[in-house]
CSV table of C-alpha atoms and ligand atoms in Angstrom, one decimal:
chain,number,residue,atom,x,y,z
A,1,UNK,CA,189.0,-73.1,12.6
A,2,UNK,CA,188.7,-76.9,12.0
A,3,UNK,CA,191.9,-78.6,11.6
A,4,UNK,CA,191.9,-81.7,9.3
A,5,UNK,CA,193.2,-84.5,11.5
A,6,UNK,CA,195.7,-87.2,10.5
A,7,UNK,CA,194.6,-90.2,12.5
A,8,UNK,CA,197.0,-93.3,12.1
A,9,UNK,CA,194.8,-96.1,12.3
A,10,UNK,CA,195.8,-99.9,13.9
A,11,UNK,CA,195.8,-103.2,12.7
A,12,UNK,CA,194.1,-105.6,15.2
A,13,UNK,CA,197.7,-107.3,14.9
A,14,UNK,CA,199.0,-103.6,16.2
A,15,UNK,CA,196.3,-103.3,18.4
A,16,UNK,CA,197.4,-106.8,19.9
A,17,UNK,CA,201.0,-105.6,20.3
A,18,UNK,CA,199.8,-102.3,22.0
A,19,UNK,CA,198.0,-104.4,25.1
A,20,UNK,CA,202.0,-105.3,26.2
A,21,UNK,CA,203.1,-101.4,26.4
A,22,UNK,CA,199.7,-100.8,28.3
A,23,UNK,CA,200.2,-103.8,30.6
A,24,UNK,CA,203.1,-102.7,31.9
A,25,UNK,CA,202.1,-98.8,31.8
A,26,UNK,CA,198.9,-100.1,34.3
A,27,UNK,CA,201.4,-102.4,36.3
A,28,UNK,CA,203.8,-100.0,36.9
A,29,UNK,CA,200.9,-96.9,37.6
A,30,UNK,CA,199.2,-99.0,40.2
A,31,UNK,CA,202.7,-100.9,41.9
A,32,UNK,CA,204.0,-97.0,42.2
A,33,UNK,CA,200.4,-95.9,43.4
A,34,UNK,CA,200.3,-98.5,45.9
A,35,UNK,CA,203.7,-96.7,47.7
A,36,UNK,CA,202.6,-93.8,48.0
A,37,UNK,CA,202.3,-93.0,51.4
A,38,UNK,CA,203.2,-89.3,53.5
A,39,UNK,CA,206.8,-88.3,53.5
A,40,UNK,CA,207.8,-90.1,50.2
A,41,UNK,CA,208.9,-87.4,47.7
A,42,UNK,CA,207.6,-87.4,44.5
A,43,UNK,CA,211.7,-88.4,43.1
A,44,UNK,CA,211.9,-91.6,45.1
A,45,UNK,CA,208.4,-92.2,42.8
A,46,UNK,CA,209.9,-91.8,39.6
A,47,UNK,CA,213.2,-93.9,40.6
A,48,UNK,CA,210.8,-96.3,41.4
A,49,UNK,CA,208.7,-95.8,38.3
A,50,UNK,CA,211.7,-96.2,36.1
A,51,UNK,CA,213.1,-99.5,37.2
A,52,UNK,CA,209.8,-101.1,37.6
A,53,UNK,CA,209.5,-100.1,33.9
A,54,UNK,CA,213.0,-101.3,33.2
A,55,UNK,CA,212.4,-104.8,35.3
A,56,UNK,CA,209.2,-105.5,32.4
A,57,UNK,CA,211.7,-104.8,29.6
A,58,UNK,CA,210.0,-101.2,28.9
A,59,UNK,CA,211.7,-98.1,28.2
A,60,UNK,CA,210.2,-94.7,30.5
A,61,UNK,CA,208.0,-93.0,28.1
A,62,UNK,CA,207.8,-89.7,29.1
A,63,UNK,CA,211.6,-89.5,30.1
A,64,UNK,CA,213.2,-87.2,27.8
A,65,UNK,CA,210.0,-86.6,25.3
A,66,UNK,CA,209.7,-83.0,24.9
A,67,UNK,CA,213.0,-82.5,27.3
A,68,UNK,CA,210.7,-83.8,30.1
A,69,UNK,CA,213.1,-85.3,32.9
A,70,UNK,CA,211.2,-87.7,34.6
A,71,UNK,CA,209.1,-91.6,34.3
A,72,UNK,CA,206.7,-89.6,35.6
A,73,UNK,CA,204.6,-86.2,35.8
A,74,UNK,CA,203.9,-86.1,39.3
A,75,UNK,CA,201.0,-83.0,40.1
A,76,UNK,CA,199.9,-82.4,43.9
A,77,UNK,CA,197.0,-80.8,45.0
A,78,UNK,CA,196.5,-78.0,42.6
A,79,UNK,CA,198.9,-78.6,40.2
A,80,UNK,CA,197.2,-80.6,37.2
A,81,UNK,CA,199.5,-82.2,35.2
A,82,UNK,CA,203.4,-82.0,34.3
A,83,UNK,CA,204.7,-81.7,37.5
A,84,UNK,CA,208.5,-82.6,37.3
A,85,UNK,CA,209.5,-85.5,39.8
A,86,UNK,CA,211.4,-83.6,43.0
A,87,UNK,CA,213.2,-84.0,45.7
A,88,UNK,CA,211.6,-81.2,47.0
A,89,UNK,CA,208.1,-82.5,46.9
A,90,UNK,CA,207.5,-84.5,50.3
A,91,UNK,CA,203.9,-86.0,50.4
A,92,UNK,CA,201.7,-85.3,53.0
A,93,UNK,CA,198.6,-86.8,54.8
A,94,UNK,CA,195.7,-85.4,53.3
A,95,UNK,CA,196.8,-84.4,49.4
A,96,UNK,CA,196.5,-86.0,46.1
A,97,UNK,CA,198.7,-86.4,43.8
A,98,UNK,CA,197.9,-87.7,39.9
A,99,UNK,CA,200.6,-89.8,38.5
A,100,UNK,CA,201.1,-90.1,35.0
A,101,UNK,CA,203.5,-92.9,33.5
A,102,UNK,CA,204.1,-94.6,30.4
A,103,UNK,CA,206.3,-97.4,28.7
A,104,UNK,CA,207.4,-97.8,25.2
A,105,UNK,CA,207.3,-101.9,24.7
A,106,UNK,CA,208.0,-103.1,21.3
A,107,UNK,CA,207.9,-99.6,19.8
A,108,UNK,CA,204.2,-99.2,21.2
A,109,UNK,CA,203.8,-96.1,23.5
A,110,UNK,CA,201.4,-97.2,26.8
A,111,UNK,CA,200.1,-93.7,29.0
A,112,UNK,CA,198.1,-93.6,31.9
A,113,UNK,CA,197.2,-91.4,34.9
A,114,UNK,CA,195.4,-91.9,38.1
A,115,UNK,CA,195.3,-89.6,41.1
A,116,UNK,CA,195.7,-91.2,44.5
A,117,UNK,CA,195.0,-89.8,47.7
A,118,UNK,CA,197.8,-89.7,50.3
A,119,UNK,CA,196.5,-91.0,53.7
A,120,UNK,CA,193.5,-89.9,54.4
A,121,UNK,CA,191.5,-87.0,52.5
A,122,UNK,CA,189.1,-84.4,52.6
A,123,UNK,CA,185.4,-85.1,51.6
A,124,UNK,CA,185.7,-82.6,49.0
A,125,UNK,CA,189.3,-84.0,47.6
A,126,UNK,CA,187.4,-87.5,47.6
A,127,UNK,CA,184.0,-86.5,45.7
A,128,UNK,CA,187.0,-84.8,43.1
A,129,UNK,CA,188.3,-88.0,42.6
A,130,UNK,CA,185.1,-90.0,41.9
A,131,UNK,CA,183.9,-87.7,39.9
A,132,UNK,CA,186.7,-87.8,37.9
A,133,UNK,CA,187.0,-91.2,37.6
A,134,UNK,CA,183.7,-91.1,36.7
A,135,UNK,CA,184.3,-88.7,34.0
A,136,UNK,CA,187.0,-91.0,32.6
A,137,UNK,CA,184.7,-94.0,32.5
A,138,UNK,CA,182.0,-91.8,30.5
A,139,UNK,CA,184.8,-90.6,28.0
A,140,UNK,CA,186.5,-94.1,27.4
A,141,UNK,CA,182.6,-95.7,27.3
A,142,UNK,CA,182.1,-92.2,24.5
A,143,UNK,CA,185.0,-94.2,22.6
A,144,UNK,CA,182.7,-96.3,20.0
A,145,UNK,CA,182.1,-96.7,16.1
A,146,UNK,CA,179.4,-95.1,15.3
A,147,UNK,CA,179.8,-91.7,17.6
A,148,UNK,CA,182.0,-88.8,16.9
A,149,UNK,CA,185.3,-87.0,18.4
A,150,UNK,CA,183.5,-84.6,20.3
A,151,UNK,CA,180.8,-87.0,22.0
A,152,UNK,CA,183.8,-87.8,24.5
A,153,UNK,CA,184.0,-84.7,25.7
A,154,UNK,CA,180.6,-83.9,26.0
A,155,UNK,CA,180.3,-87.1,28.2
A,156,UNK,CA,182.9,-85.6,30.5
A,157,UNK,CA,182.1,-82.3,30.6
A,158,UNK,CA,178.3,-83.0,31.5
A,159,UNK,CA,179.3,-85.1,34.3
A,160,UNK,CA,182.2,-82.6,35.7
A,161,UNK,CA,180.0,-79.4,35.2
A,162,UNK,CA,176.8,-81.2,36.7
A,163,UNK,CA,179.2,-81.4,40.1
A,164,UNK,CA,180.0,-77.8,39.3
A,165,UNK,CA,183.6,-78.5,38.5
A,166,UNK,CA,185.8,-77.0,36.2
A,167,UNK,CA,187.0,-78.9,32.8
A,168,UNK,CA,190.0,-77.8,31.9
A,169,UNK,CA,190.7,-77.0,28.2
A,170,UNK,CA,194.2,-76.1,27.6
A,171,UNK,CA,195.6,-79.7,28.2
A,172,UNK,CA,193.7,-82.5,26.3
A,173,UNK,CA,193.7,-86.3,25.9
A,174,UNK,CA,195.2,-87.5,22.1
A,175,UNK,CA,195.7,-90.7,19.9
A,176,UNK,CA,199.1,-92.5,20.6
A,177,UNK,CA,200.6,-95.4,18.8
A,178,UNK,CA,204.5,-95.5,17.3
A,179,UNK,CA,204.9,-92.2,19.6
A,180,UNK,CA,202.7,-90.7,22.6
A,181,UNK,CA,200.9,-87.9,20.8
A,182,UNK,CA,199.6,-88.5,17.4
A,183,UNK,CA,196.5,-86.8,16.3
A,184,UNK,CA,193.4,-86.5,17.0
A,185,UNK,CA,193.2,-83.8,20.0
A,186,UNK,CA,190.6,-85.2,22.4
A,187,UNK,CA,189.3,-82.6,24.1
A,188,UNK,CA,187.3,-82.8,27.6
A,189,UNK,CA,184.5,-80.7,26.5
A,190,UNK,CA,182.5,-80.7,24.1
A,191,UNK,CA,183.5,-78.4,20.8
A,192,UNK,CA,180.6,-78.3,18.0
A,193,UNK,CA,183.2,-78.5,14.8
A,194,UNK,CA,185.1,-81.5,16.2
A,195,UNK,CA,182.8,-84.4,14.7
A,196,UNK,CA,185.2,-86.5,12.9
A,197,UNK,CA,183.6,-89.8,13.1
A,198,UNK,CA,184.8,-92.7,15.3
A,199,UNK,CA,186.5,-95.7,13.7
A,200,UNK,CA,187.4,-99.5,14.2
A,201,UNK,CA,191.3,-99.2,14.4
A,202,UNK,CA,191.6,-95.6,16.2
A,203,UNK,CA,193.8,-95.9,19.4
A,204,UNK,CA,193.5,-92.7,22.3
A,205,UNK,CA,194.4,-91.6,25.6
A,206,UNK,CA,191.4,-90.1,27.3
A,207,UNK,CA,192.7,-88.2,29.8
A,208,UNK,CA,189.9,-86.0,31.6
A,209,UNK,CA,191.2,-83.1,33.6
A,210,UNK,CA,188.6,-81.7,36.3
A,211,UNK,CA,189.2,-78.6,39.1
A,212,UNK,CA,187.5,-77.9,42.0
A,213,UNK,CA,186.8,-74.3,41.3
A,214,UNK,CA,188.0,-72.9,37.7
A,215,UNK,CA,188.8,-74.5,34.8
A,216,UNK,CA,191.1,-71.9,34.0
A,217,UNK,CA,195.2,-72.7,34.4
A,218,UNK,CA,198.4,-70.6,34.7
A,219,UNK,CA,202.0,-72.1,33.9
A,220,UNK,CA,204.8,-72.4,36.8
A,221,UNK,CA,207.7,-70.7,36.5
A,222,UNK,CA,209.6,-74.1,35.3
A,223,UNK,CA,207.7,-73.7,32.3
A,224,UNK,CA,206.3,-77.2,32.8
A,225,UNK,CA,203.7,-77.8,35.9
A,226,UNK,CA,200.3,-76.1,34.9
A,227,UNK,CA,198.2,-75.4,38.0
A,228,UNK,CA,194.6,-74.3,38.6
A,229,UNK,CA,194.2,-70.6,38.7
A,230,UNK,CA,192.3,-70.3,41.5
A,231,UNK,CA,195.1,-72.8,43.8
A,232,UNK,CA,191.7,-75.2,44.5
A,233,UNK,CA,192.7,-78.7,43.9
A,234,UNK,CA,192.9,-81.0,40.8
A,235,UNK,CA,192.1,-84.6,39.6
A,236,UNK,CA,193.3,-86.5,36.4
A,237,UNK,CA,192.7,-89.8,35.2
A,238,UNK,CA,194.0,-91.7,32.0
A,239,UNK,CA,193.3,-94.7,30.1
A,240,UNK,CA,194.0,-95.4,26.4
A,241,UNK,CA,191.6,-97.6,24.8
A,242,UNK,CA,191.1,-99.1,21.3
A,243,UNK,CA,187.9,-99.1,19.4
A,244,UNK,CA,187.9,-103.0,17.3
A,245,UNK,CA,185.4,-105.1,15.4
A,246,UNK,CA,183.8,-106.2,19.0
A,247,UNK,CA,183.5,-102.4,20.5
A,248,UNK,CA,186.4,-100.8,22.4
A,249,UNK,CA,189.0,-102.1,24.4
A,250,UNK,CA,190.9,-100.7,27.0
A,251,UNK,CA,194.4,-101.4,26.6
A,252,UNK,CA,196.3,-100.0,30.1
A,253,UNK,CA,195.2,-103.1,32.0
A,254,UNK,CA,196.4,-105.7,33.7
A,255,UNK,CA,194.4,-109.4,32.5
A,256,UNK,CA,195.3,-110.5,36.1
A,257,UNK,CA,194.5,-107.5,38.0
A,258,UNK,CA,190.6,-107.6,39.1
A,259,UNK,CA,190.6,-103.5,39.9
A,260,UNK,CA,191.7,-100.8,37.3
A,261,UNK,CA,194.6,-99.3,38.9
A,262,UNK,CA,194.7,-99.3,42.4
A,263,UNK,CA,193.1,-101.3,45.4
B,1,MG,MG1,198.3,-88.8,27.8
């Protein structure tokens, strides 16, 4: 059944105050991506996450929304997203693990992801991770007046399923403004109905999530980290962008940082 979305539209004023929440959402992704090394645990991440958020004047997104208790979800090897920051987690040579952080600046909400490898990595880990990357690119380049909701996700899903991965479709990328989810879904793949038309002043988080084997998920038993089915390995990248007058712009940047995220 369709479902009438109600997509709040910005101001190129708001869209200008968003790029300071997504500034420091990218700083902070790619300062904590750039300790990540084996035997830290994914806690001492999120401590870190937090005050780096803190020392830009942000406030941790994802801390406390839904009852989550971390800066960040922090999802290893085949656990996808929503992974609760633990003690407990100790990083090792050879996994990946997707990090996903956000800051509220202003009363903007910034949210991004990127998974990072830890040490060194498998072939098959590493050609997860550029696809997936890939598939991000494709979705945020999808992101244009002029082309509808669901051409994003058929831009990702043709790239992950041409690799033979999985796309996985209970977990989706969404618009975000005032507060982190607002409406529209954006889903990964490609759904017929979902043609609502892309405007100037539409702000989302496409946020492709791509498995080795399966799409298909199952729930841990903490009710929040969702992990493959099959227990093959998963990737997750996030950007928001902004579609404007002059085409869309990305908004978790950093105007003095040459790479995306991460070196
Ligand atoms: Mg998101």
């Amino acid at each position: 059944m369709k479902r009438k979305w109600n997509i709040i539209k910005k101001s190129p004023a708001e869209i200008e105050a968003m790029k300071e929440a997504g500034r420091v959402s990218a700083k902070v992704l790619r300062e904590v991506g750039s300790r990540i090394e084996p035997g830290i645990s994914t806690l001492e991440l999120d401590h870190m996450c937090e005050m780096l958020i803190r020392l830009e004047g942000g406030i941790p997104a994802f801390k406390g929304l839904y009852g989550f208790p971390g800066s960040i979800c922090a999802s290893v090897n085949d656990a996808i997203v929503h992974g609760i920051p633990s003690a407990d987690v100790i990083l090792q040579e050879g996994d990946i693990i997707s990090i996903d952080t956000g800051a509220t600046v202003d009363g903007w909400v910034g949210d991004n992801a990127w998974t990072f490898p830890v040490g060194a990595i498998s072939a098959e880990k590493q050609a997860l991770l550029d696809v997936t990357e890939e598939c991000m690119w494709a979705g945020l380049d999808a992101m244009r007046e002029g082309n509808r909701l669901n051409d994003i996700g058929k831009a990702v899903q043709g790239i992950a399923e041409a690799h033979g991965y999985g796309v996985v479709r209970e977990y989706v990328g969404h618009g975000i403004g005032r507060v982190m989810h607002e409406d529209p879904n954006v889903p990964n793949y490609y759904i017929k109905h979902e043609n609502t038309p892309l405007e100037v002043g539409m702000v989302f988080a496409i946020e492709p999530m791509i498995n080795l084997g399966t799409h298909k998920t199952r729930l841990g038993d903490d009710g929040w980290i969702v992990y493959t089915a099959d227990g093959l390995p998963s990737a997750h990248f996030e950007k928001m962008v902004a579609i404007t007058e002059n085409g869309p712009i990305i908004l978790t940047t950093e105007p003095d940082h040459k790479r995306p995220v991460n070196d």
